[in-house]
């Protein structure tokens, strides 16, 4: 994995040079500097960026919005379609968010209703999160206002996001909602381990999303798969620090759609709170989470390598009135190895109303980082099968 990430950084550098030359000389390139953008890190360039986007979006055939090298301050902006042809957002320069919490909006940069979008270029999104994190009160106030997500994709289809960095997001880094057929590769997302709610990637109500060859180090979930997501493939992702890769939380709201079809493979978790996690609320709202495969995964000093939590309550009390009604089924854990930093390396606390079923574990080999006796599994309301070598010993 370390070699892979090193190769990825080399590709970043090569891409930097290539896209700069390619973007600067194409006849259908719309350079934001030609629209008045100033790379001084202080001037709000949203008007120039929007004008460049609108011209590119209305251009027939392939077009590019080109951001040359430099630091551009950019206020809240929404790039909307549909467009007349494919658009590339060629970001060789760095974009800097305004300081402060920006509580009047839930996003910094958004792409909406765009088909065949490419976002690339090797540039960096700087969310300036340190100026906003002290205003995050969501652990104390359930009616809190959310801080803005760095880059949001809504109703985006047949698209690619690659060779982009995001640092210090005020809230999450990337969010995908109602998207279809999107490839995300060779990105780097980072925020301090103690930064609040800085999820790397959130995916909701989307299908055919692929995330690969990326590094995510943040203060919340590296990747969160939310309700309505189907056919999600995650591979060669390095996660840490962070809260792992999570399905959920699910079941908090009435009418949530099912989550079906997730593969997490060839990933590394280093020093994370969790490894692979499924979390649901104790509520009467019904849905299913099914057809998941977690395989070929390295856990390095992970506190909860494998965890299913159907009593999820991040900020007690949660006024639980019933057991969870989210059915978890057809989940396979295969070839998972490494070290656990806690005694309980496998925890599956499933619902007494709808027990987990058809859970398969094959060759799960975890060691005790602290050497304080054998590791343990802790299960309730789980039905399934176990194959191959198992440490800790299985509990169902």
mmCIF file of C-alpha atoms in Angstrom:
data_model
loop_
_atom_site.group_PDB
_atom_site.id
_atom_site.type_symbol
_atom_site.label_atom_id
_atom_site.label_comp_id
_atom_site.label_asym_id
_atom_site.label_seq_id
_atom_site.Cartn_x
_atom_site.Cartn_y
_atom_site.Cartn_z
ATOM 1 C CA UNK A 1 0.000 0.000 0.000
ATOM 2 C CA UNK A 2 2.871 2.408 0.775
ATOM 3 C CA UNK A 3 4.345 1.722 -2.677
ATOM 4 C CA UNK A 4 0.940 2.311 -4.231
ATOM 5 C CA UNK A 5 0.596 5.689 -2.523
ATOM 6 C CA UNK A 6 4.090 6.687 -3.594
ATOM 7 C CA UNK A 7 3.242 5.841 -7.186
ATOM 8 C CA UNK A 8 0.018 7.838 -6.834
ATOM 9 C CA UNK A 9 1.979 10.933 -5.800
ATOM 10 C CA UNK A 10 4.242 10.559 -8.852
ATOM 11 C CA UNK A 11 1.139 10.401 -11.021
ATOM 12 C CA UNK A 12 -0.100 13.592 -9.346
ATOM 13 C CA UNK A 13 3.074 15.404 -10.408
ATOM 14 C CA UNK A 14 2.949 14.090 -13.975
ATOM 15 C CA UNK A 15 -0.720 14.988 -14.242
ATOM 16 C CA UNK A 16 0.074 18.517 -13.025
ATOM 17 C CA UNK A 17 2.368 19.142 -15.996
ATOM 18 C CA UNK A 18 0.241 17.389 -18.569
ATOM 19 C CA UNK A 19 -3.065 19.031 -17.780
ATOM 20 C CA UNK A 20 -1.474 22.479 -17.538
ATOM 21 C CA UNK A 21 -0.146 22.221 -21.068
ATOM 22 C CA UNK A 22 -3.277 20.553 -22.366
ATOM 23 C CA UNK A 23 -5.640 23.041 -20.746
ATOM 24 C CA UNK A 24 -3.749 26.202 -21.709
ATOM 25 C CA UNK A 25 -3.840 25.685 -25.479
ATOM 26 C CA UNK A 26 -7.207 24.075 -26.221
ATOM 27 C CA UNK A 27 -9.580 26.309 -28.213
ATOM 28 C CA UNK A 28 -12.516 25.359 -25.969
ATOM 29 C CA UNK A 29 -10.703 26.255 -22.760
ATOM 30 C CA UNK A 30 -12.207 28.961 -20.556
ATOM 31 C CA UNK A 31 -9.436 30.378 -18.385
ATOM 32 C CA UNK A 32 -10.805 31.951 -15.191
ATOM 33 C CA UNK A 33 -8.111 34.635 -15.346
ATOM 34 C CA UNK A 34 -9.590 35.858 -18.613
ATOM 35 C CA UNK A 35 -12.783 36.498 -16.659
ATOM 36 C CA UNK A 36 -11.049 38.564 -13.999
ATOM 37 C CA UNK A 37 -9.964 35.934 -11.470
ATOM 38 C CA UNK A 38 -7.054 37.049 -9.279
ATOM 39 C CA UNK A 39 -4.684 34.535 -7.674
ATOM 40 C CA UNK A 40 -3.851 36.591 -4.595
ATOM 41 C CA UNK A 41 -5.522 34.315 -2.001
ATOM 42 C CA UNK A 42 -7.753 37.197 -0.817
ATOM 43 C CA UNK A 43 -10.075 38.370 -3.602
ATOM 44 C CA UNK A 44 -13.388 36.514 -3.883
ATOM 45 C CA UNK A 45 -13.363 35.057 -7.396
ATOM 46 C CA UNK A 46 -16.806 33.496 -7.506
ATOM 47 C CA UNK A 47 -18.154 35.835 -10.236
ATOM 48 C CA UNK A 48 -15.219 35.089 -12.537
ATOM 49 C CA UNK A 49 -15.494 31.341 -11.928
ATOM 50 C CA UNK A 50 -19.248 31.351 -12.574
ATOM 51 C CA UNK A 51 -18.866 33.279 -15.820
ATOM 52 C CA UNK A 52 -16.210 30.850 -17.023
ATOM 53 C CA UNK A 53 -18.381 27.883 -16.032
ATOM 54 C CA UNK A 54 -21.494 29.251 -17.757
ATOM 55 C CA UNK A 55 -19.606 29.813 -21.009
ATOM 56 C CA UNK A 56 -18.052 26.356 -20.851
ATOM 57 C CA UNK A 57 -21.378 24.743 -19.994
ATOM 58 C CA UNK A 58 -23.064 26.407 -22.983
ATOM 59 C CA UNK A 59 -20.294 25.339 -25.379
ATOM 60 C CA UNK A 60 -21.161 22.475 -27.713
ATOM 61 C CA UNK A 61 -18.630 19.670 -27.605
ATOM 62 C CA UNK A 62 -15.863 19.235 -25.029
ATOM 63 C CA UNK A 63 -14.950 22.277 -22.959
ATOM 64 C CA UNK A 64 -12.697 23.132 -20.030
ATOM 65 C CA UNK A 65 -12.827 25.549 -17.147
ATOM 66 C CA UNK A 66 -9.140 26.168 -16.548
ATOM 67 C CA UNK A 67 -7.747 27.332 -13.182
ATOM 68 C CA UNK A 68 -4.036 28.111 -13.631
ATOM 69 C CA UNK A 69 -1.529 27.716 -10.824
ATOM 70 C CA UNK A 70 -1.916 30.130 -7.943
ATOM 71 C CA UNK A 71 -4.115 30.516 -4.878
ATOM 72 C CA UNK A 72 -7.673 31.682 -5.536
ATOM 73 C CA UNK A 73 -10.051 32.635 -2.769
ATOM 74 C CA UNK A 74 -13.513 31.443 -3.714
ATOM 75 C CA UNK A 75 -16.799 32.145 -1.950
ATOM 76 C CA UNK A 76 -19.747 29.762 -1.967
ATOM 77 C CA UNK A 77 -20.460 28.801 -5.566
ATOM 78 C CA UNK A 78 -22.721 26.389 -7.447
ATOM 79 C CA UNK A 79 -21.831 25.113 -10.917
ATOM 80 C CA UNK A 80 -25.082 23.932 -12.464
ATOM 81 C CA UNK A 81 -26.087 22.089 -15.619
ATOM 82 C CA UNK A 82 -27.330 20.558 -17.710
ATOM 83 C CA UNK A 83 -24.548 21.489 -20.102
ATOM 84 C CA UNK A 84 -24.399 21.229 -23.892
ATOM 85 C CA UNK A 85 -21.372 18.952 -23.781
ATOM 86 C CA UNK A 86 -18.831 17.327 -21.453
ATOM 87 C CA UNK A 87 -17.070 19.790 -19.137
ATOM 88 C CA UNK A 88 -13.675 19.405 -17.464
ATOM 89 C CA UNK A 89 -12.988 21.462 -14.341
ATOM 90 C CA UNK A 90 -9.212 21.672 -14.726
ATOM 91 C CA UNK A 91 -7.883 22.737 -11.351
ATOM 92 C CA UNK A 92 -4.122 23.142 -11.444
ATOM 93 C CA UNK A 93 -4.330 26.037 -8.991
ATOM 94 C CA UNK A 94 -5.443 25.916 -5.354
ATOM 95 C CA UNK A 95 -8.845 27.096 -4.114
ATOM 96 C CA UNK A 96 -9.189 28.659 -0.669
ATOM 97 C CA UNK A 97 -12.473 28.955 1.227
ATOM 98 C CA UNK A 98 -13.407 32.066 3.207
ATOM 99 C CA UNK A 99 -12.570 31.910 6.905
ATOM 100 C CA UNK A 100 -15.262 31.486 9.538
ATOM 101 C CA UNK A 101 -18.182 29.078 9.875
ATOM 102 C CA UNK A 102 -20.313 30.211 6.871
ATOM 103 C CA UNK A 103 -23.460 28.958 8.601
ATOM 104 C CA UNK A 104 -25.741 30.374 5.887
ATOM 105 C CA UNK A 105 -24.869 27.516 3.517
ATOM 106 C CA UNK A 106 -24.181 23.782 3.773
ATOM 107 C CA UNK A 107 -21.688 23.707 0.909
ATOM 108 C CA UNK A 108 -18.654 25.568 -0.376
ATOM 109 C CA UNK A 109 -18.401 24.316 -3.975
ATOM 110 C CA UNK A 110 -21.215 22.375 -5.642
ATOM 111 C CA UNK A 111 -21.734 20.688 -9.010
ATOM 112 C CA UNK A 112 -25.373 19.939 -9.837
ATOM 113 C CA UNK A 113 -27.175 18.299 -12.759
ATOM 114 C CA UNK A 114 -24.034 17.727 -14.810
ATOM 115 C CA UNK A 115 -23.408 14.776 -17.135
ATOM 116 C CA UNK A 116 -19.870 13.798 -18.182
ATOM 117 C CA UNK A 117 -18.080 16.032 -15.718
ATOM 118 C CA UNK A 118 -14.358 15.661 -15.041
ATOM 119 C CA UNK A 119 -12.754 17.338 -12.023
ATOM 120 C CA UNK A 120 -8.970 16.976 -12.027
ATOM 121 C CA UNK A 121 -5.691 18.823 -12.189
ATOM 122 C CA UNK A 122 -3.634 18.237 -9.047
ATOM 123 C CA UNK A 123 -4.874 21.358 -7.255
ATOM 124 C CA UNK A 124 -5.851 21.633 -3.595
ATOM 125 C CA UNK A 125 -9.109 22.617 -1.916
ATOM 126 C CA UNK A 126 -8.317 24.412 1.341
ATOM 127 C CA UNK A 127 -11.479 24.571 3.446
ATOM 128 C CA UNK A 128 -9.768 26.600 6.215
ATOM 129 C CA UNK A 129 -11.578 24.406 8.701
ATOM 130 C CA UNK A 130 -9.638 25.534 11.763
ATOM 131 C CA UNK A 131 -11.466 28.867 11.557
ATOM 132 C CA UNK A 132 -14.846 27.090 11.723
ATOM 133 C CA UNK A 133 -14.459 23.973 13.890
ATOM 134 C CA UNK A 134 -14.957 25.880 17.183
ATOM 135 C CA UNK A 135 -18.461 26.761 15.921
ATOM 136 C CA UNK A 136 -19.444 23.099 15.506
ATOM 137 C CA UNK A 137 -22.001 22.425 18.252
ATOM 138 C CA UNK A 138 -23.603 19.312 16.806
ATOM 139 C CA UNK A 139 -22.362 17.121 19.663
ATOM 140 C CA UNK A 140 -24.338 19.304 22.081
ATOM 141 C CA UNK A 141 -27.224 20.705 20.008
ATOM 142 C CA UNK A 142 -29.376 18.421 17.849
ATOM 143 C CA UNK A 143 -30.733 21.482 16.025
ATOM 144 C CA UNK A 144 -27.289 22.780 15.130
ATOM 145 C CA UNK A 145 -26.540 24.364 11.777
ATOM 146 C CA UNK A 146 -24.148 22.326 9.679
ATOM 147 C CA UNK A 147 -20.880 23.785 8.524
ATOM 148 C CA UNK A 148 -20.297 23.730 4.740
ATOM 149 C CA UNK A 149 -19.022 20.660 2.909
ATOM 150 C CA UNK A 150 -16.016 21.431 0.721
ATOM 151 C CA UNK A 151 -17.235 19.921 -2.561
ATOM 152 C CA UNK A 152 -20.698 18.578 -3.237
ATOM 153 C CA UNK A 153 -21.935 16.577 -6.226
ATOM 154 C CA UNK A 154 -25.718 16.375 -6.728
ATOM 155 C CA UNK A 155 -27.350 14.589 -9.671
ATOM 156 C CA UNK A 156 -23.974 14.163 -11.381
ATOM 157 C CA UNK A 157 -23.691 11.266 -13.853
ATOM 158 C CA UNK A 158 -21.046 9.457 -15.920
ATOM 159 C CA UNK A 159 -18.251 11.484 -14.366
ATOM 160 C CA UNK A 160 -14.727 11.287 -12.955
ATOM 161 C CA UNK A 161 -12.969 13.002 -10.063
ATOM 162 C CA UNK A 162 -9.220 12.422 -9.875
ATOM 163 C CA UNK A 163 -5.899 13.977 -8.883
ATOM 164 C CA UNK A 164 -7.439 16.400 -6.381
ATOM 165 C CA UNK A 165 -6.419 17.196 -2.809
ATOM 166 C CA UNK A 166 -8.706 18.530 -0.083
ATOM 167 C CA UNK A 167 -7.409 19.752 3.250
ATOM 168 C CA UNK A 168 -9.030 21.043 6.432
ATOM 169 C CA UNK A 169 -12.658 20.911 5.352
ATOM 170 C CA UNK A 170 -15.069 22.760 7.635
ATOM 171 C CA UNK A 171 -17.418 19.766 7.473
ATOM 172 C CA UNK A 172 -17.060 16.794 5.118
ATOM 173 C CA UNK A 173 -14.695 16.893 2.153
ATOM 174 C CA UNK A 174 -16.790 15.337 -0.663
ATOM 175 C CA UNK A 175 -20.478 14.416 -0.772
ATOM 176 C CA UNK A 176 -22.327 12.552 -3.525
ATOM 177 C CA UNK A 177 -26.131 12.655 -3.661
ATOM 178 C CA UNK A 178 -28.306 11.120 -6.375
ATOM 179 C CA UNK A 179 -25.238 10.457 -8.538
ATOM 180 C CA UNK A 180 -24.733 7.596 -10.991
ATOM 181 C CA UNK A 181 -21.648 6.060 -12.577
ATOM 182 C CA UNK A 182 -18.924 8.164 -10.986
ATOM 183 C CA UNK A 183 -15.256 7.186 -10.636
ATOM 184 C CA UNK A 184 -13.194 8.756 -7.848
ATOM 185 C CA UNK A 185 -9.478 7.966 -7.947
ATOM 186 C CA UNK A 186 -6.075 9.208 -6.782
ATOM 187 C CA UNK A 187 -7.419 11.815 -4.387
ATOM 188 C CA UNK A 188 -6.012 12.851 -1.019
ATOM 189 C CA UNK A 189 -8.297 14.109 1.754
ATOM 190 C CA UNK A 190 -6.906 15.258 5.086
ATOM 191 C CA UNK A 191 -7.952 16.968 8.302
ATOM 192 C CA UNK A 192 -6.713 16.529 11.891
ATOM 193 C CA UNK A 193 -7.898 13.474 13.795
ATOM 194 C CA UNK A 194 -9.736 15.683 16.305
ATOM 195 C CA UNK A 195 -11.507 17.847 13.699
ATOM 196 C CA UNK A 196 -15.304 17.427 14.108
ATOM 197 C CA UNK A 197 -17.490 15.817 11.425
ATOM 198 C CA UNK A 198 -14.835 16.025 8.718
ATOM 199 C CA UNK A 199 -15.942 12.897 6.854
ATOM 200 C CA UNK A 200 -13.834 12.116 3.812
ATOM 201 C CA UNK A 201 -16.559 10.996 1.383
ATOM 202 C CA UNK A 202 -20.302 10.648 1.971
ATOM 203 C CA UNK A 203 -22.438 8.764 -0.535
ATOM 204 C CA UNK A 204 -26.242 8.862 -0.448
ATOM 205 C CA UNK A 205 -29.001 7.812 -2.893
ATOM 206 C CA UNK A 206 -26.346 7.031 -5.490
ATOM 207 C CA UNK A 207 -25.467 4.037 -7.636
ATOM 208 C CA UNK A 208 -22.364 2.701 -9.379
ATOM 209 C CA UNK A 209 -19.846 4.782 -7.445
ATOM 210 C CA UNK A 210 -16.214 3.594 -7.518
ATOM 211 C CA UNK A 211 -13.497 4.914 -5.198
ATOM 212 C CA UNK A 212 -9.930 3.705 -5.670
ATOM 213 C CA UNK A 213 -6.233 4.375 -5.074
ATOM 214 C CA UNK A 214 -6.777 7.188 -2.584
ATOM 215 C CA UNK A 215 -5.640 8.316 0.847
ATOM 216 C CA UNK A 216 -8.071 9.647 3.461
ATOM 217 C CA UNK A 217 -6.948 10.963 6.852
ATOM 218 C CA UNK A 218 -9.616 12.793 8.768
ATOM 219 C CA UNK A 219 -11.615 13.314 11.962
ATOM 220 C CA UNK A 220 -14.701 11.248 11.112
ATOM 221 C CA UNK A 221 -15.586 8.428 8.710
ATOM 222 C CA UNK A 222 -13.117 8.037 5.880
ATOM 223 C CA UNK A 223 -16.075 6.943 3.746
ATOM 224 C CA UNK A 224 -19.742 6.766 4.775
ATOM 225 C CA UNK A 225 -22.348 4.933 2.686
ATOM 226 C CA UNK A 226 -25.803 6.303 3.456
ATOM 227 C CA UNK A 227 -29.379 5.284 2.619
ATOM 228 C CA UNK A 228 -30.335 4.634 -0.996
ATOM 229 C CA UNK A 229 -26.816 3.723 -2.116
ATOM 230 C CA UNK A 230 -26.313 0.708 -4.401
ATOM 231 C CA UNK A 231 -23.361 -0.901 -6.166
ATOM 232 C CA UNK A 232 -20.547 0.901 -4.383
ATOM 233 C CA UNK A 233 -16.978 -0.348 -4.967
ATOM 234 C CA UNK A 234 -14.082 0.812 -2.747
ATOM 235 C CA UNK A 235 -10.556 -0.455 -3.414
ATOM 236 C CA UNK A 236 -6.952 0.420 -2.572
ATOM 237 C CA UNK A 237 -7.942 3.119 -0.101
ATOM 238 C CA UNK A 238 -5.692 4.046 2.825
ATOM 239 C CA UNK A 239 -7.774 5.197 5.806
ATOM 240 C CA UNK A 240 -6.280 6.735 8.912
ATOM 241 C CA UNK A 241 -6.671 8.523 11.146
ATOM 242 C CA UNK A 242 -10.456 8.494 11.118
ATOM 243 C CA UNK A 243 -13.493 6.439 12.040
ATOM 244 C CA UNK A 244 -13.121 3.835 9.303
ATOM 245 C CA UNK A 245 -15.432 2.948 6.420
ATOM 246 C CA UNK A 246 -19.046 2.903 7.561
ATOM 247 C CA UNK A 247 -22.423 1.877 6.267
ATOM 248 C CA UNK A 248 -24.787 4.311 7.918
ATOM 249 C CA UNK A 249 -25.934 5.471 10.147
ATOM 250 C CA UNK A 250 -29.252 4.001 8.964
ATOM 251 C CA UNK A 251 -32.765 3.923 10.357
ATOM 252 C CA UNK A 252 -32.912 7.365 11.922
ATOM 253 C CA UNK A 253 -35.598 8.702 9.565
ATOM 254 C CA UNK A 254 -38.818 7.312 8.160
ATOM 255 C CA UNK A 255 -38.779 6.346 4.500
ATOM 256 C CA UNK A 256 -35.059 5.671 4.117
ATOM 257 C CA UNK A 257 -34.158 3.595 1.064
ATOM 258 C CA UNK A 258 -32.232 0.334 1.244
ATOM 259 C CA UNK A 259 -28.466 0.021 0.905
ATOM 260 C CA UNK A 260 -27.488 -2.853 -1.364
ATOM 261 C CA UNK A 261 -24.269 -3.948 -3.010
ATOM 262 C CA UNK A 262 -21.034 -2.786 -1.394
ATOM 263 C CA UNK A 263 -17.516 -4.129 -1.951
ATOM 264 C CA UNK A 264 -14.573 -2.930 0.165
ATOM 265 C CA UNK A 265 -11.339 -4.620 -0.917
ATOM 266 C CA UNK A 266 -7.575 -4.214 -0.794
ATOM 267 C CA UNK A 267 -7.794 -1.399 1.763
ATOM 268 C CA UNK A 268 -5.594 -0.435 4.713
ATOM 269 C CA UNK A 269 -6.800 0.984 8.032
ATOM 270 C CA UNK A 270 -4.093 2.545 10.200
ATOM 271 C CA UNK A 271 -4.808 3.733 13.738
ATOM 272 C CA UNK A 272 -8.503 4.269 13.098
ATOM 273 C CA UNK A 273 -11.285 4.088 15.695
ATOM 274 C CA UNK A 274 -13.087 1.531 13.542
ATOM 275 C CA UNK A 275 -12.288 -0.613 10.556
ATOM 276 C CA UNK A 276 -15.377 -1.738 8.647
ATOM 277 C CA UNK A 277 -18.571 -0.723 10.426
ATOM 278 C CA UNK A 278 -22.324 -1.002 9.966
ATOM 279 C CA UNK A 279 -24.349 1.279 12.256
ATOM 280 C CA UNK A 280 -28.101 1.676 12.685
ATOM 281 C CA UNK A 281 -30.355 3.567 15.080
ATOM 282 C CA UNK A 282 -32.850 1.949 17.419
ATOM 283 C CA UNK A 283 -36.065 3.078 15.732
ATOM 284 C CA UNK A 284 -39.254 1.652 14.151
ATOM 285 C CA UNK A 285 -38.246 2.675 10.600
ATOM 286 C CA UNK A 286 -37.690 -0.330 8.348
ATOM 287 C CA UNK A 287 -35.052 -0.813 5.651
ATOM 288 C CA UNK A 288 -32.418 -3.349 4.631
ATOM 289 C CA UNK A 289 -28.638 -3.324 4.340
ATOM 290 C CA UNK A 290 -27.500 -6.251 2.235
ATOM 291 C CA UNK A 291 -25.002 -7.827 -0.146
ATOM 292 C CA UNK A 292 -21.776 -6.490 1.331
ATOM 293 C CA UNK A 293 -18.280 -7.924 0.860
ATOM 294 C CA UNK A 294 -15.284 -6.838 2.949
ATOM 295 C CA UNK A 295 -12.158 -8.641 1.751
ATOM 296 C CA UNK A 296 -8.353 -8.500 1.632
ATOM 297 C CA UNK A 297 -8.117 -5.810 4.284
ATOM 298 C CA UNK A 298 -5.209 -4.881 6.574
ATOM 299 C CA UNK A 299 -6.057 -3.554 10.051
ATOM 300 C CA UNK A 300 -3.086 -1.825 11.693
ATOM 301 C CA UNK A 301 -3.661 -0.752 15.318
ATOM 302 C CA UNK A 302 -7.435 -0.433 14.804
ATOM 303 C CA UNK A 303 -9.605 -0.139 17.899
ATOM 304 C CA UNK A 304 -12.704 -1.901 16.460
ATOM 305 C CA UNK A 305 -11.619 -3.783 13.337
ATOM 306 C CA UNK A 306 -15.015 -5.358 12.600
ATOM 307 C CA UNK A 307 -18.106 -3.830 14.128
ATOM 308 C CA UNK A 308 -21.880 -4.010 13.649
ATOM 309 C CA UNK A 309 -23.715 -1.618 15.969
ATOM 310 C CA UNK A 310 -27.500 -1.670 15.826
ATOM 311 C CA UNK A 311 -27.761 0.398 19.003
ATOM 312 C CA UNK A 312 -25.987 3.413 17.513
ATOM 313 C CA UNK A 313 -26.254 6.475 19.740
ATOM 314 C CA UNK A 314 -23.363 8.911 19.248
ATOM 315 C CA UNK A 315 -24.596 11.520 21.741
ATOM 316 C CA UNK A 316 -26.708 9.972 24.536
ATOM 317 C CA UNK A 317 -29.501 10.027 25.433
ATOM 318 C CA UNK A 318 -31.080 9.039 22.113
ATOM 319 C CA UNK A 319 -34.616 8.274 23.328
ATOM 320 C CA UNK A 320 -34.574 4.715 22.009
ATOM 321 C CA UNK A 321 -38.099 3.288 22.149
ATOM 322 C CA UNK A 322 -37.583 0.068 20.202
ATOM 323 C CA UNK A 323 -34.851 -2.110 18.772
ATOM 324 C CA UNK A 324 -33.565 -1.320 15.294
ATOM 325 C CA UNK A 325 -35.736 -2.361 12.352
ATOM 326 C CA UNK A 326 -32.924 -2.288 9.779
ATOM 327 C CA UNK A 327 -32.377 -5.801 8.450
ATOM 328 C CA UNK A 328 -28.693 -6.611 7.911
ATOM 329 C CA UNK A 329 -28.158 -9.664 5.707
ATOM 330 C CA UNK A 330 -25.780 -11.327 3.248
ATOM 331 C CA UNK A 331 -22.535 -9.842 4.547
ATOM 332 C CA UNK A 332 -19.143 -11.515 3.971
ATOM 333 C CA UNK A 333 -15.860 -10.785 5.756
ATOM 334 C CA UNK A 334 -12.957 -12.534 4.011
ATOM 335 C CA UNK A 335 -9.182 -12.452 4.485
ATOM 336 C CA UNK A 336 -8.952 -9.694 7.078
ATOM 337 C CA UNK A 337 -5.729 -9.508 9.091
ATOM 338 C CA UNK A 338 -3.606 -7.214 11.258
ATOM 339 C CA UNK A 339 -3.780 -5.882 14.824
ATOM 340 C CA UNK A 340 -6.512 -4.703 17.157
ATOM 341 C CA UNK A 341 -5.818 -2.055 19.782
ATOM 342 C CA UNK A 342 -8.715 -3.306 21.950
ATOM 343 C CA UNK A 343 -9.570 -6.690 23.446
ATOM 344 C CA UNK A 344 -12.817 -7.000 21.495
ATOM 345 C CA UNK A 345 -11.724 -7.193 17.861
ATOM 346 C CA UNK A 346 -15.056 -8.387 16.434
ATOM 347 C CA UNK A 347 -18.292 -6.877 17.752
ATOM 348 C CA UNK A 348 -21.677 -7.675 16.231
ATOM 349 C CA UNK A 349 -24.548 -6.245 18.232
ATOM 350 C CA UNK A 350 -27.538 -6.947 16.013
ATOM 351 C CA UNK A 351 -31.204 -6.175 16.531
ATOM 352 C CA UNK A 352 -33.391 -8.525 18.517
ATOM 353 C CA UNK A 353 -36.292 -7.579 16.232
ATOM 354 C CA UNK A 354 -34.491 -8.365 12.963
ATOM 355 C CA UNK A 355 -31.340 -10.380 13.729
ATOM 356 C CA UNK A 356 -28.422 -10.234 11.309
ATOM 357 C CA UNK A 357 -28.581 -13.209 8.955
ATOM 358 C CA UNK A 358 -26.329 -14.966 6.479
ATOM 359 C CA UNK A 359 -23.189 -13.394 7.927
ATOM 360 C CA UNK A 360 -20.095 -15.193 6.592
ATOM 361 C CA UNK A 361 -16.600 -14.940 8.077
ATOM 362 C CA UNK A 362 -13.645 -16.614 6.393
ATOM 363 C CA UNK A 363 -9.989 -16.283 7.437
ATOM 364 C CA UNK A 364 -10.143 -13.412 9.906
ATOM 365 C CA UNK A 365 -6.724 -13.285 11.588
ATOM 366 C CA UNK A 366 -6.211 -10.439 14.038
ATOM 367 C CA UNK A 367 -3.531 -10.076 16.693
ATOM 368 C CA UNK A 368 -3.485 -8.238 19.998
ATOM 369 C CA UNK A 369 -1.443 -5.071 19.718
ATOM 370 C CA UNK A 370 -0.967 -4.724 23.471
ATOM 371 C CA UNK A 371 -0.276 -8.374 24.246
ATOM 372 C CA UNK A 372 -2.818 -8.372 27.084
ATOM 373 C CA UNK A 373 -4.300 -11.799 26.593
ATOM 374 C CA UNK A 374 -6.344 -13.312 23.794
ATOM 375 C CA UNK A 375 -8.676 -11.224 21.655
ATOM 376 C CA UNK A 376 -12.413 -11.695 21.966
ATOM 377 C CA UNK A 377 -15.521 -11.626 19.813
ATOM 378 C CA UNK A 378 -18.794 -10.247 21.139
ATOM 379 C CA UNK A 379 -22.043 -11.061 19.365
ATOM 380 C CA UNK A 380 -25.783 -10.970 19.856
ATOM 381 C CA UNK A 381 -28.616 -11.861 17.474
ATOM 382 C CA UNK A 382 -26.308 -13.033 14.667
ATOM 383 C CA UNK A 383 -26.859 -15.988 12.338
ATOM 384 C CA UNK A 384 -24.258 -17.114 9.846
ATOM 385 C CA UNK A 385 -21.282 -19.354 9.017
ATOM 386 C CA UNK A 386 -17.572 -19.369 9.770
ATOM 387 C CA UNK A 387 -14.758 -20.861 7.658
ATOM 388 C CA UNK A 388 -10.991 -21.077 7.804
ATOM 389 C CA UNK A 389 -8.706 -19.617 10.461
ATOM 390 C CA UNK A 390 -10.314 -17.304 12.984
ATOM 391 C CA UNK A 391 -8.735 -15.102 15.616
ATOM 392 C CA UNK A 392 -10.457 -14.055 17.766
ATOM 393 C CA UNK A 393 -12.579 -17.207 18.046
ATOM 394 C CA UNK A 394 -16.007 -16.723 16.460
ATOM 395 C CA UNK A 395 -19.044 -15.896 18.569
ATOM 396 C CA UNK A 396 -21.808 -17.208 16.305
#
